PDB file of C-alpha atoms in Angstrom:
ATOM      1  CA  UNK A 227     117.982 141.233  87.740  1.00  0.00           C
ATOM      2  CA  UNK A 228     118.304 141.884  91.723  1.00  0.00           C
ATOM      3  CA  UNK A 229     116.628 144.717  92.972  1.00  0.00           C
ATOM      4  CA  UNK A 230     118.529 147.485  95.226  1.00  0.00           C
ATOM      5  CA  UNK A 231     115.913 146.291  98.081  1.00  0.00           C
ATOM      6  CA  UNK A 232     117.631 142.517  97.636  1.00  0.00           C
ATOM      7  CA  UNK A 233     120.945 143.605  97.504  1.00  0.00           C
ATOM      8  CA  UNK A 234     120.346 146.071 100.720  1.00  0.00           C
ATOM      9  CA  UNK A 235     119.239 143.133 102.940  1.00  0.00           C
ATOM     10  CA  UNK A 236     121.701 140.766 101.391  1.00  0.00           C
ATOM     11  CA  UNK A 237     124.058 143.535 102.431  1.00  0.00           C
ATOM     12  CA  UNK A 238     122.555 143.144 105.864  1.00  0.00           C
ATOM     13  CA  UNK A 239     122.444 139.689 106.486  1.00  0.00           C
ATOM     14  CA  UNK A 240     126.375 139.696 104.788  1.00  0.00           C
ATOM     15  CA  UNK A 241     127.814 142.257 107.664  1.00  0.00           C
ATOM     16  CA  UNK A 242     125.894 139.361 110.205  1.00  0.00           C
ATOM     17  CA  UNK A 243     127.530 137.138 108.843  1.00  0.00           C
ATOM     18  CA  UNK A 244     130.699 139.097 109.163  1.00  0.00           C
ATOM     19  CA  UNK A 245     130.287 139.771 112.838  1.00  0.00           C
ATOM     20  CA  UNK A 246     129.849 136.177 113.922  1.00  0.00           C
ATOM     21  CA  UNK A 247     131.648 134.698 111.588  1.00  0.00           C
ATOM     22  CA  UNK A 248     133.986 132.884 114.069  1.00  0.00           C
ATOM     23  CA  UNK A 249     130.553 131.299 115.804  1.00  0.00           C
ATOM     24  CA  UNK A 250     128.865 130.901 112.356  1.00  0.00           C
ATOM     25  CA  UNK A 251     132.175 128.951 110.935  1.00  0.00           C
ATOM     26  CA  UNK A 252     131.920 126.978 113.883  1.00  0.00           C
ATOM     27  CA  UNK A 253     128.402 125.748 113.533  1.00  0.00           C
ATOM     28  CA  UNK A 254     128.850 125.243 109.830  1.00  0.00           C
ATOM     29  CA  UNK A 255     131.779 122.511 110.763  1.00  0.00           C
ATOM     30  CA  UNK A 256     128.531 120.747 112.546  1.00  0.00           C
ATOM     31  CA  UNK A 257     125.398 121.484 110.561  1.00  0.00           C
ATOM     32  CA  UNK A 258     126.845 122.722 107.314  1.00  0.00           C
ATOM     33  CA  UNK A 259     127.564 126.114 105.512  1.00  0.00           C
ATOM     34  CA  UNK A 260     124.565 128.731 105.867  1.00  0.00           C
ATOM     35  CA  UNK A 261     123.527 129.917 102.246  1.00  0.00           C
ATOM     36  CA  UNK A 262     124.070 133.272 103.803  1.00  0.00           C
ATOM     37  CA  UNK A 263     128.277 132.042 103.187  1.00  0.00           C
ATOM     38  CA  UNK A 264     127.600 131.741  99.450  1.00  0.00           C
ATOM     39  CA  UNK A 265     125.920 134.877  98.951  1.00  0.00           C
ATOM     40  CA  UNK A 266     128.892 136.546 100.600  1.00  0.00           C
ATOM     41  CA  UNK A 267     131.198 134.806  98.404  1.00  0.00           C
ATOM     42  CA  UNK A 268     129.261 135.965  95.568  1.00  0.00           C
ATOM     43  CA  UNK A 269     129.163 139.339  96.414  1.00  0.00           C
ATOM     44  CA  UNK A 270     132.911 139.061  97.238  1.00  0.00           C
ATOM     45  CA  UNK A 271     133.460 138.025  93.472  1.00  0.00           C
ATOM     46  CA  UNK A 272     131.524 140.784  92.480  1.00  0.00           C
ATOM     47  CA  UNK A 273     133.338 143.556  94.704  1.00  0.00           C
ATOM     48  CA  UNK A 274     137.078 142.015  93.708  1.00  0.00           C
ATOM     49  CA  UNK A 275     136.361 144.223  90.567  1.00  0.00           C
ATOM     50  CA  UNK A 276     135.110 147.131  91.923  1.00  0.00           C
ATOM     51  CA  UNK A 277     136.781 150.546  92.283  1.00  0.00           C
ATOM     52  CA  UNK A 278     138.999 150.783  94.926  1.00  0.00           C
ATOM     53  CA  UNK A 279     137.443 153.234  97.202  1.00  0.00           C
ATOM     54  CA  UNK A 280     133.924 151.147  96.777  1.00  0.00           C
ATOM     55  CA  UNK A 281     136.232 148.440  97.415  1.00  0.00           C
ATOM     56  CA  UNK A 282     137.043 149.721 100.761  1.00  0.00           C
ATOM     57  CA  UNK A 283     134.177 151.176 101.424  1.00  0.00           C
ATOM     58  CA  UNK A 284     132.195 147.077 101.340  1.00  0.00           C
ATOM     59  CA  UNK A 285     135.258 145.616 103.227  1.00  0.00           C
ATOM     60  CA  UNK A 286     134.705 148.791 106.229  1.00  0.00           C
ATOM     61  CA  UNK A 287     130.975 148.632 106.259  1.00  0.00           C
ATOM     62  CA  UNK A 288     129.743 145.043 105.883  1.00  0.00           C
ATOM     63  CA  UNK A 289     133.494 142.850 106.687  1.00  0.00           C
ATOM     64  CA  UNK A 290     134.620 145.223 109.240  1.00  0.00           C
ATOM     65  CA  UNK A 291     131.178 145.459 110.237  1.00  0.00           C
ATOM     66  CA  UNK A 292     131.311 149.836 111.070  1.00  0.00           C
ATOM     67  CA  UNK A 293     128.315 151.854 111.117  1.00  0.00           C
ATOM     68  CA  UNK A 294     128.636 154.861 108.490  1.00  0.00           C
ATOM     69  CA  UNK A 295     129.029 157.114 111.227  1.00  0.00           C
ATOM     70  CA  UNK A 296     131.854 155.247 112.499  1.00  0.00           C
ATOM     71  CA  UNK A 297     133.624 154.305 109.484  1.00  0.00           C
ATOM     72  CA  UNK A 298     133.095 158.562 108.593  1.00  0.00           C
ATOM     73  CA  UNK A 299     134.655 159.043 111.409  1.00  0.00           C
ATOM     74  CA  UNK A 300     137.878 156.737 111.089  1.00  0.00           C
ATOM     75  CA  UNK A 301     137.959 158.147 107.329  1.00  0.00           C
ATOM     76  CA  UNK A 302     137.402 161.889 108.451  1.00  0.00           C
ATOM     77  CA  UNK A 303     134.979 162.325 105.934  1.00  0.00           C
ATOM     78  CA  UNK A 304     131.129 163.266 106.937  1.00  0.00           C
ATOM     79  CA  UNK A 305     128.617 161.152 107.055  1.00  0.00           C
ATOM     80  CA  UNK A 306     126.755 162.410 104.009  1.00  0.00           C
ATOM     81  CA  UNK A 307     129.527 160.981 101.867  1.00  0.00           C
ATOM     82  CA  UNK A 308     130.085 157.598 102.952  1.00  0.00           C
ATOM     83  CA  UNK A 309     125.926 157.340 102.956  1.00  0.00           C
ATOM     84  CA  UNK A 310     126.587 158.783  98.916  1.00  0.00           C
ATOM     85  CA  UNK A 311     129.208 156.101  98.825  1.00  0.00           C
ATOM     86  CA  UNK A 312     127.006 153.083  99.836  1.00  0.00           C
ATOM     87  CA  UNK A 313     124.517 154.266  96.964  1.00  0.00           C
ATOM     88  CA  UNK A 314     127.279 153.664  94.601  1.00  0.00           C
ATOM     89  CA  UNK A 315     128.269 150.511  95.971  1.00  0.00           C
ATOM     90  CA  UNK A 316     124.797 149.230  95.743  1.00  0.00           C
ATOM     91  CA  UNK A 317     124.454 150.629  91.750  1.00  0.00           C
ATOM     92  CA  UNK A 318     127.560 149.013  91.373  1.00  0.00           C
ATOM     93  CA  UNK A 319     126.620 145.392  93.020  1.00  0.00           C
ATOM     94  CA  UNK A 320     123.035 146.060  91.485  1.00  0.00           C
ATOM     95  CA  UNK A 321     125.202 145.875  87.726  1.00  0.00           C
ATOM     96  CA  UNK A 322     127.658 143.474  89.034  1.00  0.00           C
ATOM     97  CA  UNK A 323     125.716 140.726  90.167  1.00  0.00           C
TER      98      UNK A 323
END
């Protein structure tokens, strides 16, 4: 079973991933896909099934790389719930996965 620690830094290294993608897509042509790209895919698997709003919520945060604050913001919704959000996303992945 994956701990919430594991799935927080997978989370982590999955919104990096997100951010450079174009670079990281790039190298991978050359050197080869980072296992960083298969996690992601797994976790997309996972999420494809997930209610909609945690749905969103994974595609803001960690594809659209936001900050909570930010995505709060674009949501207009305080912070306190997208943070309560993100703890349901990661119960959910933590069951999913």
């Amino acid at each position: 079973m994956i701990t919430m620690q594991q799935i927080r830094q997978d989370l982590k290294e999955i919104r990096y991933y997100y951010s450079q993608r174009k670079e990281l897509d790039a190298a991978a042509l050359i050197i080869g896909e980072n296992a960083v790209v298969k996690k992601a895919k797994r976790y997309n698997l996972a999420i494809d099934r997930a209610p909609l709003i945690l749905y969103r919520l994974y595609y803001g945060l960690y594809v659209m790389n936001n900050s909570q604050s930010a995505l709060a913001y674009d949501w207009d919704k305080c912070v306190d719930y997208i943070k309560q959000l993100n703890g349901r996303l990661c119960d959910y992945l933590a069951d999913n996965l």
